[in-house]
GROMACS .gro file of C-alpha atoms in nm:
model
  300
    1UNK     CA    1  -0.986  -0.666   3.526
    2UNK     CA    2  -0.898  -1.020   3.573
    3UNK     CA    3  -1.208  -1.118   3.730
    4UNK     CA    4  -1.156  -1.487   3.884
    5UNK     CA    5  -1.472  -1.452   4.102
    6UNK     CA    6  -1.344  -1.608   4.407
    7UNK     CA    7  -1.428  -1.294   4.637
    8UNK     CA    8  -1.738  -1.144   4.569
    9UNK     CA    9  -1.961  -0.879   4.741
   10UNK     CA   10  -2.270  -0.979   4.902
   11UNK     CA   11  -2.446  -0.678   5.058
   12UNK     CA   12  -2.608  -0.413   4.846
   13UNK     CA   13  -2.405  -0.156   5.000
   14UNK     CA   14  -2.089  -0.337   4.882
   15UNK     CA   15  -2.235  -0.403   4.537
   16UNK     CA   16  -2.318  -0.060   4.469
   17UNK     CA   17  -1.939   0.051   4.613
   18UNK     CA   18  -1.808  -0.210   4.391
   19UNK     CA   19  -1.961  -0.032   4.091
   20UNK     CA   20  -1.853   0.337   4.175
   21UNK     CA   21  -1.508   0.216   4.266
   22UNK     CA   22  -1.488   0.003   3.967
   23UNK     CA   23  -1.514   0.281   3.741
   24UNK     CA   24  -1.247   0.483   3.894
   25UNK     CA   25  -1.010   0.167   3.952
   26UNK     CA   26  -1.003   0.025   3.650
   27UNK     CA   27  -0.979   0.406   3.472
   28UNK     CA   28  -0.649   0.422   3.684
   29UNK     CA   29  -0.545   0.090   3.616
   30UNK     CA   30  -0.565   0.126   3.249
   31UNK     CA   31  -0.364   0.491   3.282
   32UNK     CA   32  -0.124   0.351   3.460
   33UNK     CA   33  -0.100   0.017   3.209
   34UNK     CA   34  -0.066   0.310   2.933
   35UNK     CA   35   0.213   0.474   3.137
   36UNK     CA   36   0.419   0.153   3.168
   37UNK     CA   37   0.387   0.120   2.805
   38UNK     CA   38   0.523   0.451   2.754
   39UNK     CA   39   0.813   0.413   2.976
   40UNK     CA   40   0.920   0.102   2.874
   41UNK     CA   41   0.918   0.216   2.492
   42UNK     CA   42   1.113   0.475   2.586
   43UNK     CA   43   1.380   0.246   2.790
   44UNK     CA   44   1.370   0.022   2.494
   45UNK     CA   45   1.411   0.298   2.230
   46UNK     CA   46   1.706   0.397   2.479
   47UNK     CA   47   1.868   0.109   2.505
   48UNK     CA   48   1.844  -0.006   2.120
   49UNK     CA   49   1.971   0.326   2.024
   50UNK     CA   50   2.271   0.313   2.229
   51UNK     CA   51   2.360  -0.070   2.075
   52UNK     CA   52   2.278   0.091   1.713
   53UNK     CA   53   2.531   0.371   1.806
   54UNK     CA   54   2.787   0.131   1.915
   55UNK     CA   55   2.726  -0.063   1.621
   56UNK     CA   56   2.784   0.213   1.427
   57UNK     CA   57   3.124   0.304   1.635
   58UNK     CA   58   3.176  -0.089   1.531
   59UNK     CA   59   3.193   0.013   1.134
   60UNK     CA   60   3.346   0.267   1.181
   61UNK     CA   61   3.071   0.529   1.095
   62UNK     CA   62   3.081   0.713   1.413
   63UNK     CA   63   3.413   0.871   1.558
   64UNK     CA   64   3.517   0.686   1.888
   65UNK     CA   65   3.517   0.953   2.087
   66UNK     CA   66   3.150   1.026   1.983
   67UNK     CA   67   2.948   1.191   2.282
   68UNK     CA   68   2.529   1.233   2.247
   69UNK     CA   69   2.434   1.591   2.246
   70UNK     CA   70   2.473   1.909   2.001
   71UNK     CA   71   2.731   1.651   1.787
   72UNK     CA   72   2.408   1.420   1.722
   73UNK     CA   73   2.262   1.689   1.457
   74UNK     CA   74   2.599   1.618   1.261
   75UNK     CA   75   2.536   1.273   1.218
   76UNK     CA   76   2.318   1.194   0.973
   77UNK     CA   77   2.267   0.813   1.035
   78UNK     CA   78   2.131   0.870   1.373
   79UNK     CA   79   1.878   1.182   1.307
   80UNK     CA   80   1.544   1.033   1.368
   81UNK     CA   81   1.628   0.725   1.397
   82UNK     CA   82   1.342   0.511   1.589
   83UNK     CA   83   1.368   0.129   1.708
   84UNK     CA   84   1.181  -0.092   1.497
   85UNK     CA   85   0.836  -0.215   1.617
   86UNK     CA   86   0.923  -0.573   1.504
   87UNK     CA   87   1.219  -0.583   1.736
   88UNK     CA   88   1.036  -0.400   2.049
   89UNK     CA   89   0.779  -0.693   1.987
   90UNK     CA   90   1.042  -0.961   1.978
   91UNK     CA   91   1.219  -0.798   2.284
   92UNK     CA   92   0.883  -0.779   2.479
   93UNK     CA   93   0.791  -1.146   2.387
   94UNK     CA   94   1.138  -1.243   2.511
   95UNK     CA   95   1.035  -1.114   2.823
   96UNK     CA   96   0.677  -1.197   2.879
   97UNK     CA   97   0.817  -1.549   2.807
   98UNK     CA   98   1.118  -1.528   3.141
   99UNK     CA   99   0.856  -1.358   3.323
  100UNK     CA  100   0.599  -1.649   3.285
  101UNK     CA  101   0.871  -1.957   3.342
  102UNK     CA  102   0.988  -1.774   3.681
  103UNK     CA  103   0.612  -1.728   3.814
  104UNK     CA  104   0.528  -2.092   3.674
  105UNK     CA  105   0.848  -2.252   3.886
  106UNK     CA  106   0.711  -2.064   4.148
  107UNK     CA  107   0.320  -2.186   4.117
  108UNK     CA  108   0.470  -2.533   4.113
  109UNK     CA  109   0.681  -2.512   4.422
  110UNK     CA  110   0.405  -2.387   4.613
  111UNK     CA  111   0.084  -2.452   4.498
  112UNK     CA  112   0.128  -2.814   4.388
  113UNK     CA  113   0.019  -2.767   3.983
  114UNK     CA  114   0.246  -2.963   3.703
  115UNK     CA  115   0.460  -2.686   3.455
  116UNK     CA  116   0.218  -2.646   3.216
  117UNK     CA  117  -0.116  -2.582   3.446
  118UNK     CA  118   0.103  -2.305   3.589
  119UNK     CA  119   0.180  -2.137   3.267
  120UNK     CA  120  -0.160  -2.191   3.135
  121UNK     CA  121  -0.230  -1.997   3.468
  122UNK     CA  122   0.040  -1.750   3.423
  123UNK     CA  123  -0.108  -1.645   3.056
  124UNK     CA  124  -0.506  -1.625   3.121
  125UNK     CA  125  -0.431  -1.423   3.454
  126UNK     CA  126  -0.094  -1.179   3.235
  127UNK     CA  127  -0.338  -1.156   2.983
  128UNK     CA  128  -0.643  -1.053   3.262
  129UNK     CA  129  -0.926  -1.362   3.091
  130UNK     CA  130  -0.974  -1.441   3.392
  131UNK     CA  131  -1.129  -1.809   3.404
  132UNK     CA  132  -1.094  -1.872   3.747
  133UNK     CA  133  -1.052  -2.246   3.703
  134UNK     CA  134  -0.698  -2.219   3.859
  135UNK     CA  135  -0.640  -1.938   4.114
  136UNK     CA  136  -0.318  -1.854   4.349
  137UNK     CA  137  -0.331  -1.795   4.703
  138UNK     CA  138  -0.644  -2.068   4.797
  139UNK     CA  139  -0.536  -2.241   5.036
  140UNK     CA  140  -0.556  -2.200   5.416
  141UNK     CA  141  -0.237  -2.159   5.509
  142UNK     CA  142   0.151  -2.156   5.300
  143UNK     CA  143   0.479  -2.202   5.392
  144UNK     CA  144   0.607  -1.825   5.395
  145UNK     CA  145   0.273  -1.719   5.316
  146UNK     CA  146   0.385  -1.314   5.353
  147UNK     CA  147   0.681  -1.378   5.101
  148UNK     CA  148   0.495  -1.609   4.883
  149UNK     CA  149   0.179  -1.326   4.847
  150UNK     CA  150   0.436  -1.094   4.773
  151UNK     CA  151   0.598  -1.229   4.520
  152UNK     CA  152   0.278  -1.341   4.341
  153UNK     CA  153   0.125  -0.960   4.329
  154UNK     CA  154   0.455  -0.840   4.193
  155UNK     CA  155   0.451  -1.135   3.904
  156UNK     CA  156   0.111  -1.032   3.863
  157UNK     CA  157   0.142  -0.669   3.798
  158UNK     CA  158   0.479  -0.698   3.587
  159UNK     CA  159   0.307  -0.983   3.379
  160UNK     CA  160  -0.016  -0.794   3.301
  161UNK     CA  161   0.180  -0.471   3.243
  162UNK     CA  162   0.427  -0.652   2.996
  163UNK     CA  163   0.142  -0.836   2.813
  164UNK     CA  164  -0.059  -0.536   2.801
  165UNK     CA  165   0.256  -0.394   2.677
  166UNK     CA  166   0.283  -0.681   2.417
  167UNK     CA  167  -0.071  -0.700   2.320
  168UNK     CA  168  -0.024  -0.321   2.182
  169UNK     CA  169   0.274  -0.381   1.948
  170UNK     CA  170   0.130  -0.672   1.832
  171UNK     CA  171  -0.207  -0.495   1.718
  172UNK     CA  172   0.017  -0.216   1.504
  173UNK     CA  173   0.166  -0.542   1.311
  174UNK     CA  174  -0.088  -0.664   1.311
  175UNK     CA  175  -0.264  -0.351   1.130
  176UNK     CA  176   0.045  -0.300   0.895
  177UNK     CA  177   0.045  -0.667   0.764
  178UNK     CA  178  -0.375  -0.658   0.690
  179UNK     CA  179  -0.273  -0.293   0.507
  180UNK     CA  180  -0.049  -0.480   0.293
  181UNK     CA  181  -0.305  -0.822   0.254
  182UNK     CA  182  -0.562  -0.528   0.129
  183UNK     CA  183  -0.245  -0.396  -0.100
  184UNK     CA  184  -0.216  -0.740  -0.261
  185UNK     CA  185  -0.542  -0.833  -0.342
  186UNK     CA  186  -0.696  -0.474  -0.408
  187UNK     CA  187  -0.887  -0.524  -0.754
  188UNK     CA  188  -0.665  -0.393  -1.053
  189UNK     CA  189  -0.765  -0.608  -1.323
  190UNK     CA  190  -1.159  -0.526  -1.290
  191UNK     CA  191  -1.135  -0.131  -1.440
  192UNK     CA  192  -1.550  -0.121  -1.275
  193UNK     CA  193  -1.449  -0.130  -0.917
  194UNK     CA  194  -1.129   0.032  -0.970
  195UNK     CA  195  -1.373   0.354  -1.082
  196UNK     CA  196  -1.591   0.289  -0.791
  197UNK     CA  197  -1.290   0.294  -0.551
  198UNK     CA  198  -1.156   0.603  -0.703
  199UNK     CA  199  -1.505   0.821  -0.674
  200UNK     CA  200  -1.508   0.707  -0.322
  201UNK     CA  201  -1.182   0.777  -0.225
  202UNK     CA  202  -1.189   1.171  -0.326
  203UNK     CA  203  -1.462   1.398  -0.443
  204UNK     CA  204  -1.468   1.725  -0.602
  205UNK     CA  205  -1.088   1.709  -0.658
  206UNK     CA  206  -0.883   1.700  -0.917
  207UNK     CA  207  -0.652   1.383  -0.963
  208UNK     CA  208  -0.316   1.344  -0.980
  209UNK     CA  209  -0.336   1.231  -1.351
  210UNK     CA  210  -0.541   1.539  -1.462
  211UNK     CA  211  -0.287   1.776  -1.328
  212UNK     CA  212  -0.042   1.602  -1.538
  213UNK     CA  213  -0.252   1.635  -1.836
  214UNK     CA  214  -0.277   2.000  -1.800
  215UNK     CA  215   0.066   2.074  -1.947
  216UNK     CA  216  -0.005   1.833  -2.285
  217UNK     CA  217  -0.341   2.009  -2.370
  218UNK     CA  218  -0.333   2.292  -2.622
  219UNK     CA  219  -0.589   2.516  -2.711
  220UNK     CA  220  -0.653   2.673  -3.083
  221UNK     CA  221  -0.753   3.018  -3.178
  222UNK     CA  222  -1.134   2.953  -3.092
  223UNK     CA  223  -1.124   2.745  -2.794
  224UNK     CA  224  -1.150   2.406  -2.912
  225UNK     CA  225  -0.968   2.155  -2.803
  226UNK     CA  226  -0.747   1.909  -2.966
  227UNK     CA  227  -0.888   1.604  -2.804
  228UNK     CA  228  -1.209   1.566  -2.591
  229UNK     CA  229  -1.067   1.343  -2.343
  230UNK     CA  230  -0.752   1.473  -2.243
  231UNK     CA  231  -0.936   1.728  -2.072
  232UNK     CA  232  -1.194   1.542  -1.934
  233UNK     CA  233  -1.163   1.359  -1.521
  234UNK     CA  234  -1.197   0.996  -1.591
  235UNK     CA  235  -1.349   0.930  -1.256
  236UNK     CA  236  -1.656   1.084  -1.297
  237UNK     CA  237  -1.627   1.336  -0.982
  238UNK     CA  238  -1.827   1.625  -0.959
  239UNK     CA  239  -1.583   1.957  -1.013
  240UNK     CA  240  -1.633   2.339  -1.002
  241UNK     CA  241  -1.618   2.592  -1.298
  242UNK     CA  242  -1.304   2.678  -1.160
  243UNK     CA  243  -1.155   2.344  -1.172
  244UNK     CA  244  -1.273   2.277  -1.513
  245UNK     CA  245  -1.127   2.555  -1.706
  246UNK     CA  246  -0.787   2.513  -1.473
  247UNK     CA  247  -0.767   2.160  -1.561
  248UNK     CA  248  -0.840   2.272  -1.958
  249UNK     CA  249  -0.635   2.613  -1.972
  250UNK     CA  250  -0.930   2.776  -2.125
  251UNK     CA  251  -1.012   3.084  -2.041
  252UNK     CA  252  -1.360   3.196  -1.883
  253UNK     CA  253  -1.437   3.435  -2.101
  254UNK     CA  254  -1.385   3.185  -2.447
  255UNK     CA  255  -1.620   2.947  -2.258
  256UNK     CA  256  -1.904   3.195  -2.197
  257UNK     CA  257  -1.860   3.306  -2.544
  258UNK     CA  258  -1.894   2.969  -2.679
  259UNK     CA  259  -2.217   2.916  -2.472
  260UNK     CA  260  -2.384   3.263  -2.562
  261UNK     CA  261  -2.337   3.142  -2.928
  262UNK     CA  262  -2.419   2.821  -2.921
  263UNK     CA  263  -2.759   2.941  -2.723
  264UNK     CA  264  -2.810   3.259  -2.984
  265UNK     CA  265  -2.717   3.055  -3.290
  266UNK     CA  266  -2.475   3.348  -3.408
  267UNK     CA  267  -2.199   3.566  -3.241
  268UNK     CA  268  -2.343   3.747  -2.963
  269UNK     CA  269  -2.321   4.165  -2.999
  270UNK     CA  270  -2.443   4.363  -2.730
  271UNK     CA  271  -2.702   4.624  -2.868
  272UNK     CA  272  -2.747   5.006  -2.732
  273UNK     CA  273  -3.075   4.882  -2.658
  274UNK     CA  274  -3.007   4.582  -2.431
  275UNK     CA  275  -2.843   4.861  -2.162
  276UNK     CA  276  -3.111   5.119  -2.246
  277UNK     CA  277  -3.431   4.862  -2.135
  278UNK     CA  278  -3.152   4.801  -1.794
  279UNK     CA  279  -3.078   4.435  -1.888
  280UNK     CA  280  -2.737   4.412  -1.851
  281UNK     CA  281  -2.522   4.228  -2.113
  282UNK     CA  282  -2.372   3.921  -1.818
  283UNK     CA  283  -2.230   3.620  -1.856
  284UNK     CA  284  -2.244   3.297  -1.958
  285UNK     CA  285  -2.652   3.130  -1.893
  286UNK     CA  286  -2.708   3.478  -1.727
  287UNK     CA  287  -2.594   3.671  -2.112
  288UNK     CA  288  -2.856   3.382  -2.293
  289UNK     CA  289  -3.089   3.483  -2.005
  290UNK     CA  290  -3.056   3.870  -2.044
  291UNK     CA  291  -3.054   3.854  -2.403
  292UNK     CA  292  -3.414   3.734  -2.450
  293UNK     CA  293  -3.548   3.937  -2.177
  294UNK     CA  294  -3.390   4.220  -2.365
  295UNK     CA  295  -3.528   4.103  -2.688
  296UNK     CA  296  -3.858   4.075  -2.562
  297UNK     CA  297  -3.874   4.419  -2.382
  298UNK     CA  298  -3.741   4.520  -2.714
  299UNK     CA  299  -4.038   4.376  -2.917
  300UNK     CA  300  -4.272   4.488  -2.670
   0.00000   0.00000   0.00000
């Protein structure tokens, strides 16, 4: 993937083996770029852990004659501990850095460049840009050519690997400082948007804040309760029957009482002659329903 352009394919054949070897190349090279980041997290992890647990032995926090193994569940400092991603960066940088002076010392012995060309060099080919404005390995012919081919494909491979290594760390702090940008200048004093965000965060769920207000509502003899907004959601999400009368702690059968006489105009009694026409008594809009179905069978 660095792509200076120097060596190109002419032929068709070639291009067209260039593109079905491409794929598969730079598939492996990418698995094995992730694989180097995994084992070199892990060595880092490793190593930090050990200096934490020596550290620890330091302070005295740890017995001296501390060994890793069944004793590690026992120690309560160490259980899932994990290095911080701050210093895996800074240990990373620290050696993407030593990695580019050696290779640059080395570009200016033998290819003739001043420092800085040769670091310039050493980041746009670590980080695979690519420019091909300055490219290793041009000339005809090098003192200890083998050697000096040699040692550029290894600074190559360990450069790209480390920055690719780097490049990955920095995108999680990356992502963890914009999450706490958004966390600083998320609207609070505009109560519009803060609404908006809240209906779009959840739906047809009950918020924390309405679970809370289920143990401060009462409910009188009839139903009614003492305040028409305590048991109301104040983001304006759609909710279930269910969720309504859990949130309220009234019953189902007060609220289909209280809509069968609010529909009737007087307390609802079931007649011998509403189950004699078949029309059951039900519930709720299907009660209001039944009763005038049965009243009208009735008339009729």
């Amino acid at each position: 993937t660095l792509g200076f352009g120097m060596t190109t394919p002419a032929t068709v054949a070639g291009k067209v083996f260039l593109i079905v070897y491409g794929l598969f190349g730079c598939a492996g090279t990418i698995l094995f770029f992730n694989l180097f980041l995994e084992r070199i997290i892990s060595l880092l992890a490793f190593i930090m852990k050990a200096c934490h647990e020596r550290q620890l032995r330091r302070s005295g926090l740890l017995p001296s004659n501390f060994r890793r193994g069944p004793a590690m569940a026992g120690v309560g400092s160490l259980v899932g501990w994990k290095p911080s991603v701050y210093h895996v960066m800074l240990i990373l940088g620290i050696f993407a850095i030593t990695l580019s002076c050696c290779a640059s010392a080395m570009y200016t012995a033998v290819e003739g460049w001043n420092y800085v060309d040769s670091l310039y060099y050493c980041f746009v080919t670590f980080s695979t840009i690519g420019f091909g404005d300055l490219v290793s390995s041009q000339n005809a012919a090098y003192q200890n050519q083998g050697l000096y081919r040699f040692g550029n494909f290894i600074f190559i491979l360990m450069g790209v690997c480390c920055i690719y290594s780097l490049f990955n760390v920095i995108s999680i702090v990356i992502k963890q400082v914009l999450n706490w940008v958004l966390k600083k200048f998320e609207c609070r004093c505009c109560p519009k948007c803060h609404k908006s965000s809240t209906r779009l965060s959840r739906r047809n769920a009950i918020t924390p804040g309405a679970r809370l207000r289920r143990h401060n509502i009462s409910v009188d003899a009839d139903g009614q309760y003492d305040s028409d907004t305590e048991g109301r959601r104040l983001s304006g999400e759609m909710i279930s029957m269910r969720e309504l009368t859990a949130s309220n702690k009234v019953s189902l059968a007060i609220l289909q009482k209280q809509l069968s006489e609010t529909a009737n105009g007087y307390p609802r009694s079931v007649c011998i002659n509403t189950r004699q026409n078949g029309f059951s008594a039900g519930v709720g809009a299907l009660a209001i329903m039944n009763n005038r179905l049965a009243e009208t069978s009735d008339s009729r």
